[in-house]
Short mmCIF file of C-alpha atoms and ligand atoms in Angstrom, two decimals:
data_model
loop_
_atom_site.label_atom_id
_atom_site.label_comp_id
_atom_site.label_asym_id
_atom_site.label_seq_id
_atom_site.Cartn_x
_atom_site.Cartn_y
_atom_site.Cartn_z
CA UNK D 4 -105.85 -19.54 37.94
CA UNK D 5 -105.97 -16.09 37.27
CA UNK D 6 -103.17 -14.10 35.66
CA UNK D 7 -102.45 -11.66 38.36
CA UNK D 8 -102.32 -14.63 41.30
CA UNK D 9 -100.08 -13.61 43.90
CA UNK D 10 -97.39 -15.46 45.90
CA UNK D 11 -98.99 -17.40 48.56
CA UNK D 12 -97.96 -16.42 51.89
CA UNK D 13 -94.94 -18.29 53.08
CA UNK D 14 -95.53 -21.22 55.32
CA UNK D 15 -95.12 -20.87 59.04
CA UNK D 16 -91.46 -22.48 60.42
CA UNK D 17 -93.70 -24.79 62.04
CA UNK D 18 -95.05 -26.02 58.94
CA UNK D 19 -92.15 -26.28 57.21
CA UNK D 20 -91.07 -30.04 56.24
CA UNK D 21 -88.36 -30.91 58.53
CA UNK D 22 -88.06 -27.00 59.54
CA UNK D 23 -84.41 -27.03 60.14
CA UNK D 24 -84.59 -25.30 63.64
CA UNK D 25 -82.14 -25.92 65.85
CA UNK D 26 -80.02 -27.83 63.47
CA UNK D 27 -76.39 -27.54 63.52
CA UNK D 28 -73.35 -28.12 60.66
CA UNK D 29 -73.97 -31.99 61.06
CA UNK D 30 -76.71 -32.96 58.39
CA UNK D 31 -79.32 -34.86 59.75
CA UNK D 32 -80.53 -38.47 58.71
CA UNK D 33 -82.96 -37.52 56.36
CA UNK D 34 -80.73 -35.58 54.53
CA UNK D 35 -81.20 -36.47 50.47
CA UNK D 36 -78.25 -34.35 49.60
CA UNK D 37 -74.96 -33.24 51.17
CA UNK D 38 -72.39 -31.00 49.16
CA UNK D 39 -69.45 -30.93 51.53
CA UNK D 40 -66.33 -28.47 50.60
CA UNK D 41 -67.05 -28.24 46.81
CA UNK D 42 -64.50 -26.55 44.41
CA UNK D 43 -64.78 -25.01 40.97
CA UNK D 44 -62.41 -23.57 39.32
CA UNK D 45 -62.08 -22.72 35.87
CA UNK D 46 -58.60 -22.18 34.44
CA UNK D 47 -58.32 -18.56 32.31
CA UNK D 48 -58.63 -19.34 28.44
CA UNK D 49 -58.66 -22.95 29.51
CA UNK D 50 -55.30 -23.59 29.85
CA UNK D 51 -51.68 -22.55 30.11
CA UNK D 52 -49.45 -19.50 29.26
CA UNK D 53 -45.49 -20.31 29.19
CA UNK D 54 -45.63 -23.54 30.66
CA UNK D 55 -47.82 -21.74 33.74
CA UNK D 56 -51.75 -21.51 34.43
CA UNK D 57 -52.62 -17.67 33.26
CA UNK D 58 -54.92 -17.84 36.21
CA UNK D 59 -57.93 -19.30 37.92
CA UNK D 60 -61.69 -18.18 38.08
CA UNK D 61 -62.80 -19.14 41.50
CA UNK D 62 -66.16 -19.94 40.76
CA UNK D 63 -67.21 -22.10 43.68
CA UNK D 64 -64.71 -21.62 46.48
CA UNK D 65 -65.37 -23.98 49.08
CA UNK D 66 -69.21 -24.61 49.47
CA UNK D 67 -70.92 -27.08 52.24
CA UNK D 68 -74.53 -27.49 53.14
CA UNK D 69 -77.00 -30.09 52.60
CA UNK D 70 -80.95 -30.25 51.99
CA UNK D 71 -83.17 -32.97 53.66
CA UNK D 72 -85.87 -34.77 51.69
CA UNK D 73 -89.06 -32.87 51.27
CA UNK D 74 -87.35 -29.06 51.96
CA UNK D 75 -86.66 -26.19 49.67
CA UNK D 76 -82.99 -24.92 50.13
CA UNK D 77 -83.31 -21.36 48.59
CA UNK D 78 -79.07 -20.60 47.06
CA UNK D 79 -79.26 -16.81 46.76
CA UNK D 80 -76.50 -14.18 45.05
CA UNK D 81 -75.75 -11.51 43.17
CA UNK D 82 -74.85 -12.74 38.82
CA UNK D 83 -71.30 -14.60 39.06
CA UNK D 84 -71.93 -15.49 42.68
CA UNK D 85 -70.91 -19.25 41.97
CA UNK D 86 -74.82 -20.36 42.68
CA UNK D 87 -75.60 -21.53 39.06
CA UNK D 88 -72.47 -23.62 39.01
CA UNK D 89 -73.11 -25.02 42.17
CA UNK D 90 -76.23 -26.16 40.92
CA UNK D 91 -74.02 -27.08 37.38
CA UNK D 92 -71.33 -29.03 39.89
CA UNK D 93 -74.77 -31.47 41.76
CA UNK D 94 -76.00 -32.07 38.13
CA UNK D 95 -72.75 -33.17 37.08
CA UNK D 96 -73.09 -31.04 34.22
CA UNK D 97 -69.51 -29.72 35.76
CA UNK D 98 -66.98 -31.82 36.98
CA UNK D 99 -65.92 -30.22 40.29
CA UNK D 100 -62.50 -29.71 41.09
CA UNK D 101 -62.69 -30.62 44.51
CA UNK D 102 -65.17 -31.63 47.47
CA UNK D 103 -68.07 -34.22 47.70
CA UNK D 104 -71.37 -34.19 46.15
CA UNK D 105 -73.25 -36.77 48.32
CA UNK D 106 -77.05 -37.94 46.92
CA UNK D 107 -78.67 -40.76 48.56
CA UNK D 108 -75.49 -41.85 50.25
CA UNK D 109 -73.22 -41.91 47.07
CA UNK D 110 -71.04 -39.33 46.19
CA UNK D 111 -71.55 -38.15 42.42
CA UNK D 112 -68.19 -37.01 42.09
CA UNK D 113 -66.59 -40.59 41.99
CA UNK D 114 -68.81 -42.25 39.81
CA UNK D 115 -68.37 -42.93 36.00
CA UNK D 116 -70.79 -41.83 33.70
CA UNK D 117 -71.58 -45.76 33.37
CA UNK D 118 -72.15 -45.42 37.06
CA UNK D 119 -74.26 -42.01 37.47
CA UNK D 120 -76.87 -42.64 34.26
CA UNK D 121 -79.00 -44.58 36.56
CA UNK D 122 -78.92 -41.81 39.04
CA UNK D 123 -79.35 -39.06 36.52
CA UNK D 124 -83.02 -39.36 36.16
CA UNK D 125 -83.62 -38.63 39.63
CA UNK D 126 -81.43 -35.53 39.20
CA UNK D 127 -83.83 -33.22 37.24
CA UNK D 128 -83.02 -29.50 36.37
CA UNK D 129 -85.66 -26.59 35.72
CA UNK D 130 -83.39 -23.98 33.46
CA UNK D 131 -84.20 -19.96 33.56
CA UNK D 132 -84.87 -19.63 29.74
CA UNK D 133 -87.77 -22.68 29.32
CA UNK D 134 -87.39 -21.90 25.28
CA UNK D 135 -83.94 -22.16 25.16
CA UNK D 136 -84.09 -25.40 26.84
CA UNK D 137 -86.94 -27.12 24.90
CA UNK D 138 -85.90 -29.04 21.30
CA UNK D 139 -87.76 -26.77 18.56
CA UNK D 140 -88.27 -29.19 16.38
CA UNK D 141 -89.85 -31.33 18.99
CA UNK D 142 -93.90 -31.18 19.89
CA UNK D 143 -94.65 -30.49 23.55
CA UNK D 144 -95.48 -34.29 23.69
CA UNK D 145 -92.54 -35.23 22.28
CA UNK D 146 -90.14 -33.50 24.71
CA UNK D 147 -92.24 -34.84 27.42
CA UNK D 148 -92.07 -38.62 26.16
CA UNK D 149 -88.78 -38.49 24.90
CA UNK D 150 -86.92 -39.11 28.16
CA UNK D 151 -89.32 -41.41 29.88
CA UNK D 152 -88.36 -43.42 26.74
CA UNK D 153 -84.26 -42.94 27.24
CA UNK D 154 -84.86 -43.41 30.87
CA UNK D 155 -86.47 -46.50 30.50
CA UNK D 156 -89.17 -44.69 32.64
CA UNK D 157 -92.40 -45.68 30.93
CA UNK D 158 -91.07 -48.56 28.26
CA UNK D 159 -94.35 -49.01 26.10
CA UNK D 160 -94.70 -46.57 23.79
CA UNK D 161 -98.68 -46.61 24.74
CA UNK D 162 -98.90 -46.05 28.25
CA UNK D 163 -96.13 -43.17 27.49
CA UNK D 164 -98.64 -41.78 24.90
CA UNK D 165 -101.32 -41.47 27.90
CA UNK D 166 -98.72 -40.28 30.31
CA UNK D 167 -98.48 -37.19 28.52
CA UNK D 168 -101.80 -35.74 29.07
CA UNK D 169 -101.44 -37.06 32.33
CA UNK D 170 -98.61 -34.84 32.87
CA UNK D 171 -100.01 -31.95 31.10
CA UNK D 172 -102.89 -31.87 32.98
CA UNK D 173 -100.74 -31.69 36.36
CA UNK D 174 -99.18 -28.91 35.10
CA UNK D 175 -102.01 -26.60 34.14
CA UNK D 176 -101.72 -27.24 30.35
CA UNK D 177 -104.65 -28.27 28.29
CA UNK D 178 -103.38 -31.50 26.99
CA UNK D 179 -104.96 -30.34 23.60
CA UNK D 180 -101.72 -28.60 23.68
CA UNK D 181 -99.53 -32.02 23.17
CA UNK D 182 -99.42 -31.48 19.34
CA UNK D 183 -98.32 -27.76 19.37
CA UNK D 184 -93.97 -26.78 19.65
CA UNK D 185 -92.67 -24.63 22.08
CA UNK D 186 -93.17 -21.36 19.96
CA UNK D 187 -96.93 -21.73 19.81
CA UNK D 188 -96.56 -21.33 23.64
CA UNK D 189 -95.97 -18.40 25.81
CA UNK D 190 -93.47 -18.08 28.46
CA UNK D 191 -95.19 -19.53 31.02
CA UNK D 192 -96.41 -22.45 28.96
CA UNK D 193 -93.36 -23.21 27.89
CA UNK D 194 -91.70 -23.46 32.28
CA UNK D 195 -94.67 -25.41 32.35
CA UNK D 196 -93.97 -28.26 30.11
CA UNK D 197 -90.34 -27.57 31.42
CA UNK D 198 -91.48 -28.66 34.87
CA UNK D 199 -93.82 -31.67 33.03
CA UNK D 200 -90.69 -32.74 31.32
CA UNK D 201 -88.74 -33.44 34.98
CA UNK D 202 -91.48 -34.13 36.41
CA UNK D 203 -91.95 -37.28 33.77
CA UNK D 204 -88.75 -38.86 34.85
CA UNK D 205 -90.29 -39.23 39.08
CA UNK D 206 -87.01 -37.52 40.39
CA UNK D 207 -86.67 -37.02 44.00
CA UNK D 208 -84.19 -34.01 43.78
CA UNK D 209 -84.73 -30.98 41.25
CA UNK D 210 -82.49 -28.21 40.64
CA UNK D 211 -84.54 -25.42 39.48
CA UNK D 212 -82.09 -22.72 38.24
CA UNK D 213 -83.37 -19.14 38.16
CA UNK D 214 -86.89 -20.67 37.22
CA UNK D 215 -89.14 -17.40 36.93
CA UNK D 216 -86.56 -14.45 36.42
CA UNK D 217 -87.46 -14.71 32.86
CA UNK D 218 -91.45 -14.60 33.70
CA UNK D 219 -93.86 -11.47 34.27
CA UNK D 220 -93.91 -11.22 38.19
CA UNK D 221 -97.84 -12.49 37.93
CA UNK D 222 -96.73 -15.63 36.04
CA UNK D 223 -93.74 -16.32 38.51
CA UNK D 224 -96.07 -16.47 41.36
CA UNK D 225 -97.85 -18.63 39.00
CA UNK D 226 -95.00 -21.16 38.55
CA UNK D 227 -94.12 -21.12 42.29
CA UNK D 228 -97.14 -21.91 43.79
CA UNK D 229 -97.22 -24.94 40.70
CA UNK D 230 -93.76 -26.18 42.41
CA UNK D 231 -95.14 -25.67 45.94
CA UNK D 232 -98.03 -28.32 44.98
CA UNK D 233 -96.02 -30.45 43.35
CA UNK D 234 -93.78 -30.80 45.97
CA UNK D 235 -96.39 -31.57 48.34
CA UNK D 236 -97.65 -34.04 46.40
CA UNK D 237 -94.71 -35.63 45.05
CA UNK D 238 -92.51 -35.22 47.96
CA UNK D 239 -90.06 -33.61 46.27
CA UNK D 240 -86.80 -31.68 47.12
CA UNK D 241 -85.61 -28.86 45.52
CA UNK D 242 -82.59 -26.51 45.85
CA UNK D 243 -84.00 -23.24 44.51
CA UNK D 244 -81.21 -21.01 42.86
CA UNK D 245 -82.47 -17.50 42.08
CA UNK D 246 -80.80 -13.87 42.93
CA UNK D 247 -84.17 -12.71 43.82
CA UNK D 248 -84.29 -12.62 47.54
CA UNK D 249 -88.62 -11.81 47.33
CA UNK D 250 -89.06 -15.34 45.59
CA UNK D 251 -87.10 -17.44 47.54
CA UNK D 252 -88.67 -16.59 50.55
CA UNK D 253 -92.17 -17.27 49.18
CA UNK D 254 -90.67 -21.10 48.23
CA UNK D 255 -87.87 -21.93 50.57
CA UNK D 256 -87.52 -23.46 53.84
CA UNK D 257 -83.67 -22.74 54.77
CA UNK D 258 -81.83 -20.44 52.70
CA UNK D 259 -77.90 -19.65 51.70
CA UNK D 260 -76.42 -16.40 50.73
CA UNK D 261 -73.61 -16.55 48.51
CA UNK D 262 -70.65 -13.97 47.40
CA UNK D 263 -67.98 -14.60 45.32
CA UNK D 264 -67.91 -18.38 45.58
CA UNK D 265 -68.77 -18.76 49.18
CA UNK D 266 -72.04 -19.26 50.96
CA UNK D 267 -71.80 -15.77 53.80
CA UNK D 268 -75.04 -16.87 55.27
CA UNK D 269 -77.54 -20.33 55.77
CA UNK D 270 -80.52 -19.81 58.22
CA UNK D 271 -84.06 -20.97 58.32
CA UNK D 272 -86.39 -18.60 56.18
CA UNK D 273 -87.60 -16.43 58.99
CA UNK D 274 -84.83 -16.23 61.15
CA UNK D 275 -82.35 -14.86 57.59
CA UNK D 276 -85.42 -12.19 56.48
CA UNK D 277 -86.55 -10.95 60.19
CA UNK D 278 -82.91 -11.38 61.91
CA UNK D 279 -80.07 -11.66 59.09
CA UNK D 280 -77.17 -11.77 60.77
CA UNK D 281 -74.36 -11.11 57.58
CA UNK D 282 -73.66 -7.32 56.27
CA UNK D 283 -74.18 -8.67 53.11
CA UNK D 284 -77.43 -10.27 54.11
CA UNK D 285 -78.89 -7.28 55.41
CA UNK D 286 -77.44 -5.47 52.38
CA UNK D 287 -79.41 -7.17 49.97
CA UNK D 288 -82.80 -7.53 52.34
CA UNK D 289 -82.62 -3.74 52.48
CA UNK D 290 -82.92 -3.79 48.84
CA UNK D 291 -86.00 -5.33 49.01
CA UNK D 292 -89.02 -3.35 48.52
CA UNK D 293 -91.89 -3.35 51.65
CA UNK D 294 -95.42 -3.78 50.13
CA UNK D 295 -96.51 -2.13 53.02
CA UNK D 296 -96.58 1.64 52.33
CA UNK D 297 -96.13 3.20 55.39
CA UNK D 298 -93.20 0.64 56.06
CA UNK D 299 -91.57 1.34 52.55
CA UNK D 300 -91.56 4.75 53.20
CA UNK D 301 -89.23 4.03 56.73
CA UNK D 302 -86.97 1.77 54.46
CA UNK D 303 -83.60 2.21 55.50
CA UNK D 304 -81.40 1.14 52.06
CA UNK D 305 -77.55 -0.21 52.44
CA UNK D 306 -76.00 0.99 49.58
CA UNK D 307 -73.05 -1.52 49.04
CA UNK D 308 -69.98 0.60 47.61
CA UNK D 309 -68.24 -0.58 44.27
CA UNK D 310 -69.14 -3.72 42.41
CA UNK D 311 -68.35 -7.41 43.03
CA UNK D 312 -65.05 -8.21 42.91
CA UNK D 313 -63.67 -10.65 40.06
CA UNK D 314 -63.31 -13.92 40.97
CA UNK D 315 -60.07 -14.41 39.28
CA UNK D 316 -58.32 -12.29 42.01
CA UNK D 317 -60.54 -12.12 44.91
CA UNK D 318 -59.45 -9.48 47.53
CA UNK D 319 -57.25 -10.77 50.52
CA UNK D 320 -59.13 -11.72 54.13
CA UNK D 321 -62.74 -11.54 53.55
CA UNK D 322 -64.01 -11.00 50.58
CA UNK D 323 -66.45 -8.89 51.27
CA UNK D 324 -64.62 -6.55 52.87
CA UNK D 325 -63.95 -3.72 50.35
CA UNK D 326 -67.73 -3.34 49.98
CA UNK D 327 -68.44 -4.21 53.90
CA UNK D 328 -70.06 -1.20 56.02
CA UNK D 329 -68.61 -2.13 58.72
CA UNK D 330 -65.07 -3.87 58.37
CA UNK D 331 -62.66 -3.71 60.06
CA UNK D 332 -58.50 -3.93 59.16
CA UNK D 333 -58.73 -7.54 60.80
CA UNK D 334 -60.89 -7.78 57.85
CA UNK D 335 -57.95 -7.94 54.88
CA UNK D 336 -56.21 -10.49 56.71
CA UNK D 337 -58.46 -13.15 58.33
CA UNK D 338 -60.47 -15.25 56.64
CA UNK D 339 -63.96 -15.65 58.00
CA UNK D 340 -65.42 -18.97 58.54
CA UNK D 341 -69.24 -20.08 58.08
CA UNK D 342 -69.52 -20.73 61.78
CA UNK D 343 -72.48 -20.96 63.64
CA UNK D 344 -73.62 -18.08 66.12
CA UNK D 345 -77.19 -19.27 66.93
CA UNK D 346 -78.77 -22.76 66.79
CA UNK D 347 -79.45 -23.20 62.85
CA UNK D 348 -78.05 -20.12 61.78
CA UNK D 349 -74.47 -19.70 60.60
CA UNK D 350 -72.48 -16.79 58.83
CA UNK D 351 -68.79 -16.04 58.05
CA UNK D 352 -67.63 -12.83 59.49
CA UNK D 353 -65.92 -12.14 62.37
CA UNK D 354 -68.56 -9.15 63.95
CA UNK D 355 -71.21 -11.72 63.76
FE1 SF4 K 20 -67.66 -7.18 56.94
FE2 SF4 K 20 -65.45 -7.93 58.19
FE3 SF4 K 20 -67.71 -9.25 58.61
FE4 SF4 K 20 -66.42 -9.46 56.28
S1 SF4 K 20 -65.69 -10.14 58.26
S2 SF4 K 20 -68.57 -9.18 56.56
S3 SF4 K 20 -65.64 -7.39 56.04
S4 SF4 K 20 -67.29 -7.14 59.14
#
C-alpha cells in the first residue's frame, strides 16, 4: 500500500450487491435495516420557558429508507443536515422522537436497554475523529480486546489475546503495534484500529460516521478501499454518512441527499451522479471538481444563494426553496414529498 493510493474506480451497477435498480419505496426481503418516518427533535435549552417549549430543533424531520444486507447506503449533506443524528437515532445513541428503526425484523425503538444489549454488538459505529474515540490510557490491544470481552464475543482471555493480531493484521497494522496507545499512531493508524475495534465484535451493520474527513485525501482512499474489502469479505452493510459527495460515490451503492432534516434525493450511485434529478442534488454535484481537465474547465457551478436555513424555524413549503434556482411561489406553500419519478429513483420537489 502506497501512500498516495487512489480511490478505486467505483463498481459497475451491475456489480453492485443487490444493485437497487428498479426498486421502489417498498424495501425488499433482504433488507437488514428499515428506518421508516424517523423524528428528532431536540427541545431549545432542553426544556421549557413559562410553562411553554422555547422551541424545537428539527434535526431529523421525517426520514424513511432502508439498506439491504451486503450494500453501502451513502447519507450525504451539508454540516447540520440531520445525517449524523440519523446515524446517532439507528445506534440508539439518541432516542428518537418518533418513527421506526427496524434491524433484523425488530424495531430498536421499542426495546429496553435490557432488550437491545444483545443487539448492540452487531450495531458497530466508525466515528470521524478515530483519536477522540479511542481510550488514551488504553494500548491498541486493549481497546481491541476490551469489547470482545464485554460482549461476551471471545470469552477466554487467550484466544482474545491471539485475536488481536489477528485483527491487526486484517487491518493493515503490524501487530507489533498491539503494545503501543493511540498517540504513538498517526491518523490513519489510529481509523485503523477504529475499524479493528468493530470489526472484533462480527457486526453485520456498521455506521461509519464521516470516517475519512479527518484524513489526508491519500489516506482516505486508503481507508475506503480497507472498508470495500472488508465488506466483501465479511459481508457487511454499511450506511456511509459523509458530506463529501467524491467519497461516497467511490463506496456506495444507493445514495440519499439530505437538507435540513429531510432526505431531497435516494437513487442508485450512477443514476444520482450522471442524472440527479433534485436542484439541490445538482447543486452540490456541480461543486464537485472534474479530474478531467478539459471537462473542469466546461464546469458549469450552481452557486446556491444564502446559507442553510436553521432548523429551529425552517422556512414554510419546501425548504429548500429560498436557496432553490428554480422555485416557484407554489414552492412556500406545498410541501414536497420524496416521491418516486423513475424506477429506483425518488426526490421531493414538485418540478421533478
Ligand atoms: Fe426548488 Fe420548488 Fe423543487 Fe423545492 S419544490 S426543490 S423550491 S423547485
Amino acid at each position: 500500500m502506497t501512500p498516495s493510493e487512489p480511490f478505486r474506480a467505483p463498481a459497475s451497477p451491475t456489480q453492485s450487491p443487490g444493485g437497487g435498480i428498479g426498486r421502489g419505496a417498498e424495501p425488499p426481503s433482504a433488507a437488514i435495516l428499515e428506518v421508516r418516518n424517523l423524528v428528532k427533535h431536540f427541545p431549545l435549552g432542553g426544556g421549557r420557558v413559562f410553562g411553554g417549549m422555547a422551541g424545537l430543533v428539527r434535526a431529523v424531520d421525517g426520514v424513511s429508507f432502508w439498506i439491504r444486507k451486503g450494500e453501502t447506503l451513502g447519507l450525504v449533506g451539508e454540516s447540520g443536515c440531520g445525517k449524523t443524528t440519523t446515524g446517532r437515532c439507528i445506534l440508539q445513541l439518541e432516542r428518537p422522537t418518533s418513527g421506526e428503526v427496524i434491524f433484523e425484523g425488530r424495531d430498536l425503538t421499542r426495546l429496553s436497554p435490557a432488550e437491545f444489549r444483545p443487539l448492540r454488538r452487531k450495531i458497530q459505529v466508525i466515528f470521524q475523529d478515530p483519536y477522540s474515540s479511542l481510550n488514551p490510557r488504553m494500548t491498541v490491544g486493549q481497546i481491541i480486546a476490551e469489547p470482545m470481552a464485554v460482549h461476551g464475543i471471545v470469552p477466554d482471555r487467550q484466544a482474545r489475546k491471539a485475536r488481536v493480531p489477528e485483527l491487526l493484521s486484517r487491518v493493515g497494522i503490524l501487530p507489533s503495534l498491539a503494545d503501543r496507545y493511540p498517540h504513538e499512531l498517526s491518523g490513519g493508524q489510529r481509523q485503523r484500529i477504529g475499524v479493528a475495534r468493530a470489526l472484533a465484535m462480527e457486526p453485520s451493520l456498521i455506521v461509519c460516521d464521516e470516517p475519512v474527513s479527518a484524513l489526508d485525501v491519500s489516506i482516505q482512499a486508503q481507508i475506503i478501499n480497507l472498508l470495500e474489502d472488508l465488506q466483501a469479505e465479511f459481508h457487511l452493510t454499511y450506511l456511509f454518512v459523509a458530506h463529501d459527495l467524491s467519497v461516497v460515490r467511490h463506496i456506495s451503492d444507493r445514495v440519499a441527499v439530505m437538507y435540513l432534516g429531510k432526505i431531497v434525493e435516494l437513487a442508485d450511485r450512477q443514476a444520482l451522479y450522471e442524472d440527479p434529478l433534485h436542484p439541490y442534488t445538482k447543486a452540490l454535484l456541480s461543486a464537485v471538481p472534474i479530474p478531467d481537465p478539459a471537462l473542469e474547465a466546461t464546469r458549469e457551478r450552481v452557486v446556491l444563494k444564502g446559507e442553510v436555513p436553521s432548523a429551529l424555524s425552517p422556512p414554510s413549503g419546501c425548504a429548500f426553496h429560498p436557496r432553490c434556482p428554480i422555485a416557484v411561489d407554489e414552492c412556500k406553500r406545498v410541501v414536497p414529498e420524496l416521491r418516486e419519478i423513475r424506477p429506483g429513483h425518488r426526490a421531493a420537489c414538485i418540478l421533478a
